[in-house]
Tab-separated table of C-alpha atoms in Angstrom:
chain	number	residue	atom	x	y	z
M	5	MET	CA	-0.063	0.048	-0.164
M	6	LYS	CA	3.244	2.572	0.932
M	7	GLN	CA	4.238	1.989	-3.147
M	8	LEU	CA	0.669	2.422	-4.228
M	9	PHE	CA	0.419	5.754	-2.134
M	10	PHE	CA	3.644	6.888	-3.075
M	11	PHE	CA	2.378	5.983	-7.117
M	12	LEU	CA	-0.660	7.862	-6.577
M	13	LEU	CA	1.233	11.023	-5.432
M	14	ASN	CA	3.678	11.496	-8.232
M	15	PHE	CA	1.057	10.313	-10.685
M	16	CYS	CA	-1.433	13.682	-9.403
M	17	LEU	CA	1.444	15.762	-9.157
M	18	LEU	CA	3.027	15.132	-12.413
M	19	PHE	CA	-0.666	15.428	-13.944
M	20	LEU	CA	-1.351	19.131	-11.998
M	21	TYR	CA	2.229	20.481	-13.518
M	22	ASP	CA	1.025	19.337	-16.872
M	23	GLY	CA	-2.626	20.163	-16.247
M	24	ALA	CA	-1.354	24.331	-15.197
M	25	LYS	CA	-0.331	24.591	-19.018
M	26	ALA	CA	-2.980	23.712	-20.359
M	27	GLN	CA	-6.851	24.564	-21.038
M	28	PHE	CA	-9.760	23.090	-19.142
M	29	ASN	CA	-11.458	19.880	-20.655
M	30	GLN	CA	-15.101	19.111	-20.367
M	31	LEU	CA	-16.225	22.296	-18.746
M	32	ASP	CA	-19.819	21.206	-19.081
M	33	HIS	CA	-19.242	17.900	-16.907
M	34	ASP	CA	-19.999	19.872	-13.632
M	35	ARG	CA	-23.362	20.909	-15.050
M	36	LYS	CA	-24.683	17.407	-15.484
M	37	GLN	CA	-26.928	16.397	-12.987
M	38	TYR	CA	-25.935	12.450	-13.851
M	39	TYR	CA	-23.526	10.309	-15.624
M	40	PHE	CA	-22.286	7.151	-16.074
M	41	GLY	CA	-18.983	5.187	-16.261
M	42	ILE	CA	-17.222	1.794	-15.875
M	43	ASN	CA	-15.011	0.336	-13.055
M	44	GLY	CA	-12.728	-2.317	-12.753
M	45	GLY	CA	-9.383	-2.809	-10.482
M	46	VAL	CA	-7.915	-5.022	-7.920
M	47	ASN	CA	-8.451	-5.869	-4.141
M	48	ASN	CA	-6.731	-7.724	-1.313
M	49	SER	CA	-8.918	-9.223	1.133
M	50	ARG	CA	-8.930	-11.158	4.285
M	51	PHE	CA	-10.922	-12.400	6.994
M	52	ARG	CA	-11.516	-11.023	10.993
M	53	TYR	CA	-11.606	-14.073	12.843
M	54	PHE	CA	-13.409	-14.720	16.044
M	55	PRO	CA	-12.944	-17.581	17.933
M	56	ALA	CA	-15.309	-20.076	19.776
M	57	LYS	CA	-15.753	-18.762	23.781
M	58	ASP	CA	-14.211	-22.327	24.763
M	59	PHE	CA	-11.587	-22.128	21.779
M	60	ILE	CA	-8.842	-22.068	24.742
M	61	THR	CA	-9.691	-24.899	26.489
M	62	ASN	CA	-9.506	-26.901	22.951
M	63	ASP	CA	-7.183	-29.463	23.005
M	64	THR	CA	-7.168	-30.479	18.914
M	65	ILE	CA	-7.017	-26.876	17.010
M	66	LEU	CA	-4.016	-25.236	18.612
M	67	GLN	CA	-3.951	-21.777	16.537
M	68	MET	CA	-5.886	-20.435	14.035
M	69	THR	CA	-4.577	-17.660	11.385
M	70	THR	CA	-5.582	-15.716	8.523
M	71	THR	CA	-3.593	-14.335	5.366
M	72	SER	CA	-5.520	-12.446	2.662
M	73	GLY	CA	-5.579	-12.956	-1.292
M	74	ILE	CA	-5.505	-10.916	-4.620
M	75	GLY	CA	-9.014	-10.842	-6.649
M	76	ALA	CA	-10.159	-8.236	-9.299
M	77	HIS	CA	-13.464	-6.925	-9.947
M	78	ILE	CA	-15.548	-5.225	-12.988
M	79	GLY	CA	-19.129	-3.267	-13.089
M	80	LEU	CA	-20.668	-0.094	-13.911
M	81	LEU	CA	-21.193	3.651	-12.523
M	82	PHE	CA	-24.485	5.922	-11.996
M	83	ASN	CA	-23.770	8.925	-10.491
M	84	TYR	CA	-25.685	11.672	-9.467
M	85	LYS	CA	-25.380	15.461	-8.761
M	86	LEU	CA	-26.881	16.374	-5.233
M	87	SER	CA	-25.099	19.420	-5.051
M	88	LYS	CA	-21.483	21.383	-5.914
M	89	ARG	CA	-19.855	19.190	-3.180
M	90	PHE	CA	-21.753	16.079	-2.747
M	91	ASP	CA	-22.972	13.183	-5.216
M	92	THR	CA	-24.614	10.005	-4.768
M	93	ARG	CA	-23.549	6.482	-7.383
M	94	ILE	CA	-24.106	3.271	-7.172
M	95	LEU	CA	-21.732	0.684	-8.711
M	96	PRO	CA	-22.660	-2.904	-9.300
M	97	SER	CA	-19.852	-5.060	-10.106
M	98	ILE	CA	-18.908	-8.571	-10.566
M	99	VAL	CA	-16.103	-9.169	-7.944
M	100	PHE	CA	-13.467	-11.946	-7.518
M	101	GLY	CA	-12.071	-12.621	-4.345
M	102	GLU	CA	-9.918	-15.161	-1.870
M	103	LYS	CA	-9.302	-15.253	1.715
M	104	ASN	CA	-6.717	-18.041	3.316
M	105	LEU	CA	-7.481	-19.566	6.663
M	106	GLN	CA	-4.964	-22.002	8.684
M	107	PHE	CA	-5.142	-24.369	11.466
M	108	ARG	CA	-2.639	-25.932	13.631
M	109	VAL	CA	-3.897	-28.850	14.863
M	110	HIS	CA	-2.504	-31.791	17.014
M	111	ASP	CA	-2.940	-35.573	16.290
M	112	PHE	CA	-3.269	-37.459	18.687
M	113	ALA	CA	-2.993	-40.903	17.272
M	114	ILE	CA	0.611	-39.668	16.002
M	115	ASN	CA	1.492	-36.679	18.829
M	116	LYS	CA	2.348	-34.341	16.296
M	117	ASP	CA	1.192	-31.017	15.062
M	118	SER	CA	-0.235	-30.551	11.546
M	119	THR	CA	-1.582	-27.673	9.662
M	120	ALA	CA	-4.686	-27.703	7.726
M	121	HIS	CA	-5.129	-24.554	5.088
M	122	PHE	CA	-8.268	-23.453	3.684
M	123	ASN	CA	-8.241	-21.398	0.422
M	124	ILE	CA	-11.489	-19.621	0.431
M	125	GLN	CA	-12.320	-18.423	-3.126
M	126	ASN	CA	-15.642	-15.428	-3.750
M	127	ILE	CA	-17.680	-14.352	-6.445
M	128	TYR	CA	-19.714	-11.687	-5.325
M	129	ILE	CA	-22.477	-9.875	-7.030
M	130	ASP	CA	-21.574	-6.277	-5.530
M	131	VAL	CA	-23.865	-3.406	-5.045
M	132	PRO	CA	-22.202	-0.582	-3.666
M	133	PHE	CA	-24.075	2.336	-2.415
M	134	GLN	CA	-21.708	5.700	-1.770
M	135	PHE	CA	-21.909	9.553	-1.259
M	136	LYS	CA	-19.108	11.342	-2.904
M	137	LEU	CA	-17.589	14.691	-1.668
M	138	LYS	CA	-15.644	16.724	-4.022
M	139	SER	CA	-13.186	19.341	-3.687
M	140	ASP	CA	-12.915	22.688	-5.858
M	141	ARG	CA	-11.252	21.582	-9.270
M	142	VAL	CA	-8.066	23.136	-9.756
M	143	THR	CA	-7.839	22.845	-13.721
M	144	ASP	CA	-8.287	19.391	-14.934
M	145	PHE	CA	-8.170	17.919	-11.671
M	146	ARG	CA	-10.664	17.040	-8.879
M	147	PHE	CA	-9.606	15.236	-5.032
M	148	TYR	CA	-12.675	13.497	-3.743
M	149	MET	CA	-13.528	11.585	-0.656
M	150	LEU	CA	-16.335	8.636	-0.594
M	151	GLY	CA	-17.996	7.017	2.118
M	152	GLY	CA	-21.172	4.499	2.518
M	153	GLY	CA	-22.290	1.090	2.479
M	154	LYS	CA	-22.347	-2.266	0.305
M	155	TYR	CA	-24.834	-5.652	0.194
M	156	ALA	CA	-22.549	-8.526	-1.438
M	157	TYR	CA	-23.813	-11.899	-2.151
M	158	ASP	CA	-21.220	-14.962	-2.669
M	159	LEU	CA	-22.304	-16.687	-5.712
M	160	ALA	CA	-19.465	-19.504	-4.922
M	161	SER	CA	-20.313	-19.702	-0.935
M	162	LEU	CA	-20.232	-22.914	0.788
M	163	SER	CA	-23.148	-23.158	3.109
M	164	LYS	CA	-25.109	-25.477	1.120
M	165	SER	CA	-21.936	-27.866	0.407
M	166	ARG	CA	-22.362	-31.570	1.019
M	167	LYS	CA	-18.894	-32.193	0.903
M	168	ALA	CA	-16.320	-33.596	3.415
M	169	ASP	CA	-16.512	-33.092	7.456
M	170	LYS	CA	-14.052	-30.681	7.501
M	171	LEU	CA	-15.328	-27.648	5.260
M	172	ILE	CA	-15.562	-23.959	6.700
M	173	ARG	CA	-18.844	-23.483	5.482
M	174	LEU	CA	-20.043	-19.546	4.759
M	175	THR	CA	-23.438	-17.866	4.201
M	176	PRO	CA	-23.820	-15.940	1.219
M	177	ASN	CA	-24.899	-12.322	2.314
M	178	ASP	CA	-22.833	-9.705	3.765
M	179	PHE	CA	-23.030	-6.212	3.936
M	180	ALA	CA	-20.043	-4.108	4.527
M	181	LEU	CA	-19.299	-0.322	5.512
M	182	GLU	CA	-16.852	1.868	2.842
M	183	LEU	CA	-14.521	4.463	3.053
M	184	GLY	CA	-11.740	6.029	0.659
M	185	PHE	CA	-11.045	8.603	-1.482
M	186	GLY	CA	-9.740	9.638	-5.131
M	187	PHE	CA	-8.621	11.283	-7.889
M	188	GLU	CA	-10.669	12.970	-11.179
M	189	PHE	CA	-8.196	13.696	-13.954
M	190	TYR	CA	-10.601	15.194	-16.820
M	191	PHE	CA	-9.021	14.545	-20.409
M	192	PRO	CA	-10.469	15.470	-23.467
M	193	LEU	CA	-12.939	12.204	-24.019
M	194	PHE	CA	-13.413	10.998	-20.648
M	195	ILE	CA	-12.608	11.370	-16.970
M	196	LEU	CA	-10.096	8.933	-15.465
M	197	ALA	CA	-10.489	8.447	-11.915
M	198	PRO	CA	-8.618	6.077	-9.378
M	199	GLU	CA	-9.396	5.342	-6.175
M	200	VAL	CA	-8.127	3.198	-2.760
M	201	LYS	CA	-11.372	1.982	-0.281
M	202	ILE	CA	-11.702	-0.125	2.758
M	203	SER	CA	-14.644	-2.280	2.994
M	204	GLN	CA	-15.148	-3.812	6.546
M	205	GLY	CA	-17.908	-6.255	6.793
M	206	MET	CA	-20.611	-5.909	9.509
M	207	MET	CA	-22.138	-9.352	9.097
M	208	ASN	CA	-20.829	-12.995	10.286
M	209	VAL	CA	-20.399	-15.099	7.079
M	210	LEU	CA	-20.032	-18.197	9.118
M	211	SER	CA	-22.915	-20.903	8.906
M	212	PRO	CA	-22.059	-22.733	12.339
M	213	ASP	CA	-22.246	-26.123	12.450
M	214	LYS	CA	-21.270	-28.065	15.341
M	215	ASN	CA	-20.316	-31.723	13.879
M	216	LEU	CA	-16.941	-29.513	11.975
M	217	ILE	CA	-14.620	-29.495	13.789
M	218	PHE	CA	-12.888	-26.364	12.603
M	219	SER	CA	-16.442	-24.590	12.249
M	220	ARG	CA	-17.288	-25.011	15.955
M	221	SER	CA	-13.494	-23.446	16.998
M	222	LEU	CA	-15.297	-19.914	14.995
M	223	ASP	CA	-17.641	-17.996	16.542
M	224	ALA	CA	-17.777	-15.329	13.404
M	225	LEU	CA	-15.637	-14.270	10.531
M	226	LYS	CA	-16.258	-10.996	8.912
M	227	SER	CA	-14.691	-10.052	6.096
M	228	ARG	CA	-12.057	-6.971	5.715
M	229	THR	CA	-11.339	-5.988	2.013
M	230	ILE	CA	-8.760	-2.622	0.257
M	231	THR	CA	-9.665	-1.919	-3.318
M	232	PHE	CA	-7.920	-0.146	-5.497
M	233	SER	CA	-9.999	0.672	-9.009
M	234	LEU	CA	-9.638	2.917	-12.210
M	235	LEU	CA	-12.932	4.510	-13.372
M	236	ILE	CA	-13.790	5.923	-16.533
M	237	GLU	CA	-16.719	8.514	-16.772
M	238	GLY	CA	-18.515	10.191	-19.400
């Protein structure tokens, strides 16, 4: 994320330097009540896990860890102007994500520890609803902040799986709060808007099953995602 921040900062400074010598592009854009666009990008997502209350007394599952995975998304943009400073927007998207859970397990039969790793892949239908706070336009550049929430439905959910008894089963529905920022660069034919946002899942996506040894060691799983997007606006 540090490299991404410095890349965006250098890109913005270079654009401002060039833009100071240029004329304004798309002067009529700020007068539009609404406009459309497309968005795409990459994400880094992981679980926040909450151990079961009796986990400390569990002598089989000794440790849990979680690591992040890389994914991508593509979707549309519908933006509606509320005032000079505020917009509201909806960005329906298809999101491909990946998260990892790892358990250290003690096998009493051989008196030895082993590791169980779960790579959980998701295919979400995302419907984010956001409010956008815009700065003044400086030549062909503008900064904005955004906040809101999103509903996500996981098409690849394992909640109805009937496979082996070692799966972590998930519910398909999730709701997350989002916060982020971005930059708008005005070109003659379109607007390019790179943005970064953080999403924090508010719902427990674990589908509890006391018959599954890994599932009963957890009380809850919640999603956390960092997303970098490029939006092309008309």
